[in-house]
Amino acid sequence: MPTVDEVKTVLSQVIDPELNNNIVDLGMVKDIHIEAGDVTITLALTVKGCPLKNYLKEQTQAALFAIPDVENVTVNLTSMTPVERQALKDRLSPAIQINHIGRLVGVMSGKGGVGKSSATALLAVALRRQGYEVGILDADVTGPSIPRLFGISGPVRSVPLGMLPVETHTGIKVISTNLMLKEEDTALIWRGPVMSGTVKQFWKDVLWGRLDYLLVDLPPGTSDITLTTLESFPLSGVILITTPQGLSSMIVRKTVHMSQGLEVPILGVVENMSYFIAPDTGARYEIFGPSHTLAVAEAASAPILGHLPIDPHLAALADAGQIEQYEHSACTELAQAFAAALPPIEPAPAAPWVR
Ligand SMILES: Nc1ncnc2c1ncn2[C@@H]1O[C@H](COP(=O)(O)OP(=O)(O)OP(=O)(O)O)[C@@H](O)[C@H]1O
Ligand SMILES: [Mg+2]
């Protein structure tokens, strides 16, 4: 006769694909009755109309029939009570149990418009091409541009335990306020604390699943959101995006001081718009003059991870929502330098909301 432990062991291999966790750990398995070769269990779905109910029932039946000596299987479906659901949500929320995030990395710049979102997207694309699971948390709540670069739109789907990110064509998971709005061009007029709260929610209420790298595209400068993220997210570190210009470098130094003050490691500096290669002659031009990036990297005690050229083809693809089609050796090299500076680690359960 099968034992309760045997039943639990096989059922712990039945995964709820939406929550990325097994039905035993999710507390869905109730009332296990065994009589000779007859096994009866009750499966408590998170909500009554759960779209996965047939799938979960079939998987459960198949798992139970795989136990030797099991002859009959009955799976009764019920749903969790609001109290149980809330308890599960609380237990799982800060996405602690569900999300396994390898490395969480902020992308910062002092000044706006230096190509931070473009660089974040290009890095994500290049890491994805190298086989990593990648996500982008668009923390630029009032100026979100990540969905547009990838040509993706919402709405974000919510399941009882959180929000599901939208996937790009190559499978990069994205969350952004732009994916929540009915009209993409609706202006969000929010005060600082509301914006910071939204970014916190993106961290703790989004079901990211298993990711090697989660990149956080921060708004420019040293705003509330950036401060909140640096203070509260369990970041592995930040990368700084700059352009060769002196002013940009001066402002990025402020960002360096902010990160250092909050003891968040600066993993490296990326210089965007470094040079331009004339398509007709192949000549190389340093449009913004000689670079100040080395000085920035020295101030940050961090390596330069890459130089991205000014490329009208990139701008055109970005405008068309096709940034995933952009290919340039500079992006591949950037991703390699990044992964070398911050090697992938086995994704662990997301750390709790620390402060
Ligand atoms: N290397 C590049 N070559 C050509 N165009 C670029 C490059 N980098 C960025 N751009 C263009 O510059 C503009 C600003 O880029 P992006 O939105 O990435 O900057 P940002 O720093 O994220 O801006 P913000 O501060 O508003 O968040 C975009 O139109 C983008 O397509
Ligand atoms: Mg941006």
JSON list of N, CA and C and ligand atoms in Angstrom, two decimals, residues 116-117 140 143 145 217-218, ligand 2:
[
{"chain": "A", "resi": 116, "resn": "LYS", "atom": "N", "xyz": [20.87, 55.15, -21.73]},
{"chain": "A", "resi": 116, "resn": "LYS", "atom": "CA", "xyz": [20.82, 54.14, -20.64]},
{"chain": "A", "resi": 116, "resn": "LYS", "atom": "C", "xyz": [19.85, 53.01, -20.98]},
{"chain": "A", "resi": 117, "resn": "SER", "atom": "N", "xyz": [18.66, 53.39, -21.44]},
{"chain": "A", "resi": 117, "resn": "SER", "atom": "CA", "xyz": [17.68, 52.35, -21.76]},
{"chain": "A", "resi": 117, "resn": "SER", "atom": "C", "xyz": [18.15, 51.53, -22.96]},
{"chain": "A", "resi": 140, "resn": "ASP", "atom": "N", "xyz": [12.10, 53.31, -14.69]},
{"chain": "A", "resi": 140, "resn": "ASP", "atom": "CA", "xyz": [11.83, 54.68, -15.10]},
{"chain": "A", "resi": 140, "resn": "ASP", "atom": "C", "xyz": [10.31, 54.82, -15.23]},
{"chain": "A", "resi": 143, "resn": "GLY", "atom": "N", "xyz": [9.03, 57.79, -17.31]},
{"chain": "A", "resi": 143, "resn": "GLY", "atom": "CA", "xyz": [9.56, 57.88, -18.68]},
{"chain": "A", "resi": 143, "resn": "GLY", "atom": "C", "xyz": [9.95, 56.52, -19.21]},
{"chain": "A", "resi": 145, "resn": "SER", "atom": "N", "xyz": [10.77, 53.43, -21.36]},
{"chain": "A", "resi": 145, "resn": "SER", "atom": "CA", "xyz": [11.00, 53.29, -22.79]},
{"chain": "A", "resi": 145, "resn": "SER", "atom": "C", "xyz": [11.35, 51.87, -23.20]},
{"chain": "A", "resi": 217, "resn": "ASP", "atom": "N", "xyz": [16.50, 49.22, -15.21]},
{"chain": "A", "resi": 217, "resn": "ASP", "atom": "CA", "xyz": [16.76, 50.47, -15.93]},
{"chain": "A", "resi": 217, "resn": "ASP", "atom": "C", "xyz": [16.26, 51.62, -15.06]},
{"chain": "A", "resi": 218, "resn": "LEU", "atom": "N", "xyz": [17.19, 52.35, -14.48]},
{"chain": "A", "resi": 218, "resn": "LEU", "atom": "CA", "xyz": [16.83, 53.41, -13.53]},
{"chain": "A", "resi": 218, "resn": "LEU", "atom": "C", "xyz": [16.59, 54.73, -14.26]},
{"chain": "B", "resi": 2, "resn": "MG", "atom": "MG", "xyz": [15.74, 55.70, -20.42]}
]
